Short mmCIF file of C-alpha atoms in Angstrom, two decimals:
data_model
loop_
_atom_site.label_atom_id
_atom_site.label_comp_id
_atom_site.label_asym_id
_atom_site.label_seq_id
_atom_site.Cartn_x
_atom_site.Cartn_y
_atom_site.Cartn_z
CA UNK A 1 -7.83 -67.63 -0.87
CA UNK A 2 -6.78 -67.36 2.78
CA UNK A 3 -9.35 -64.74 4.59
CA UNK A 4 -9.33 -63.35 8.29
CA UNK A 5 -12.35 -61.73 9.10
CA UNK A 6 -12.23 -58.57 11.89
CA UNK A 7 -15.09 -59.04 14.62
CA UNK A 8 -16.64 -56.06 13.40
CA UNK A 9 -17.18 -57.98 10.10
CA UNK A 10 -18.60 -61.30 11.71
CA UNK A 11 -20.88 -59.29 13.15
CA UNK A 12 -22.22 -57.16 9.85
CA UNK A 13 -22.14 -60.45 8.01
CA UNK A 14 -25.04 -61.62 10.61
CA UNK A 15 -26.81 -58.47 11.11
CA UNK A 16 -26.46 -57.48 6.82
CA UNK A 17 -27.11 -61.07 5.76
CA UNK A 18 -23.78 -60.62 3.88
CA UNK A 19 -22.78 -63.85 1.53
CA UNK A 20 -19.49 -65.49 2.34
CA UNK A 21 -19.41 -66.69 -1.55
CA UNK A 22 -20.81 -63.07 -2.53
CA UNK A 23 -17.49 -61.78 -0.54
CA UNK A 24 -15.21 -64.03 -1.95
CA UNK A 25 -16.61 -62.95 -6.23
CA UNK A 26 -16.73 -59.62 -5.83
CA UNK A 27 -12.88 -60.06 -4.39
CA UNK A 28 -11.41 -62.52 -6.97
CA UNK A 29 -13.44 -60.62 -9.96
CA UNK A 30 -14.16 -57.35 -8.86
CA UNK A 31 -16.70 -54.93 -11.61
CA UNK A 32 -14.54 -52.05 -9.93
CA UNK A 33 -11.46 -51.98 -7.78
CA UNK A 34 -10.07 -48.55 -5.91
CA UNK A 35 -7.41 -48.09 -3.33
CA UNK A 36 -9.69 -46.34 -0.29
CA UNK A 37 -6.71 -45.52 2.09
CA UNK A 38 -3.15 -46.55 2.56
CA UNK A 39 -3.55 -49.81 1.04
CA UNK A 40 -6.97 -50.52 2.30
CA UNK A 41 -8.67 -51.92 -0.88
CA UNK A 42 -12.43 -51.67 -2.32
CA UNK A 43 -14.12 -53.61 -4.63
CA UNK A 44 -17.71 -53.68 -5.98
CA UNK A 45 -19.18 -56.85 -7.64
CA UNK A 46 -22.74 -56.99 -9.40
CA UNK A 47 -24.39 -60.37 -8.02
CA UNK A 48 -28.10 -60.49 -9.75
CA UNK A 49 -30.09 -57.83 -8.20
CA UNK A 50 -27.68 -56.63 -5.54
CA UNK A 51 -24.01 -54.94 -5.80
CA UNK A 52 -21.88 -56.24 -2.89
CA UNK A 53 -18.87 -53.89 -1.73
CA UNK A 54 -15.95 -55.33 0.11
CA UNK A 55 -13.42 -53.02 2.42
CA UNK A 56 -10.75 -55.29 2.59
CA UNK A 57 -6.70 -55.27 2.73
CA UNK A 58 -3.75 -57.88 2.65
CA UNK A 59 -0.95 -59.13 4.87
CA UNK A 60 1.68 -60.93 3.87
CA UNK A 61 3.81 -62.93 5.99
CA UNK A 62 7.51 -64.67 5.65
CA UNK A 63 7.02 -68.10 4.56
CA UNK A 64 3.08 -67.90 4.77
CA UNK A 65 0.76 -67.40 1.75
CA UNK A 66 -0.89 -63.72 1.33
CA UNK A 67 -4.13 -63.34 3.62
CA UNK A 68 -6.94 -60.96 2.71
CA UNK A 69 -8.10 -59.39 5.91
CA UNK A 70 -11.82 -58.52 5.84
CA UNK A 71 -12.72 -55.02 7.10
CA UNK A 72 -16.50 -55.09 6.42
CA UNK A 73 -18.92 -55.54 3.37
CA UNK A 74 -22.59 -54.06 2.31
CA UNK A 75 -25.02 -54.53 -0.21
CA UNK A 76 -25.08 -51.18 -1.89
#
């Protein structure tokens, strides 16, 4: 799974305490999955006591794999 991760989320995933590994489960095997905007992508994982949700989307360039760009995340 090839992620990019936006500044703004580097800098939640600090400040949150945010899980790279929590990011990465609620993405590949999401409890809930809903289009937020114009391809911009949420998904919600239970992970024990906490719920994770990821705002991500994906790129997809010629002759590369697909990336998953990483918008922010939050334990709900």
């Amino acid at each position: 799974m090839n992620l990019k991760l936006t500044r703004h989320f580097q800098d939640m995933m600090q400040h949150r305490s945010i899980e790279l590994d929590h990011v990465k489960q609620a993405m590949r095997d999401p409890d809930s999955l809903e289009d937020a905007h114009e391809g911009v992508l949420k998904a919600r994982k239970q992970i024990g006591m906490k719920e994770i949700e990821v705002v991500y989307c994906t790129e997809r360039t010629i002759g590369r794999k697909e990336e998953y760009l990483i918008i922010t995340a939050y334990y709900l």
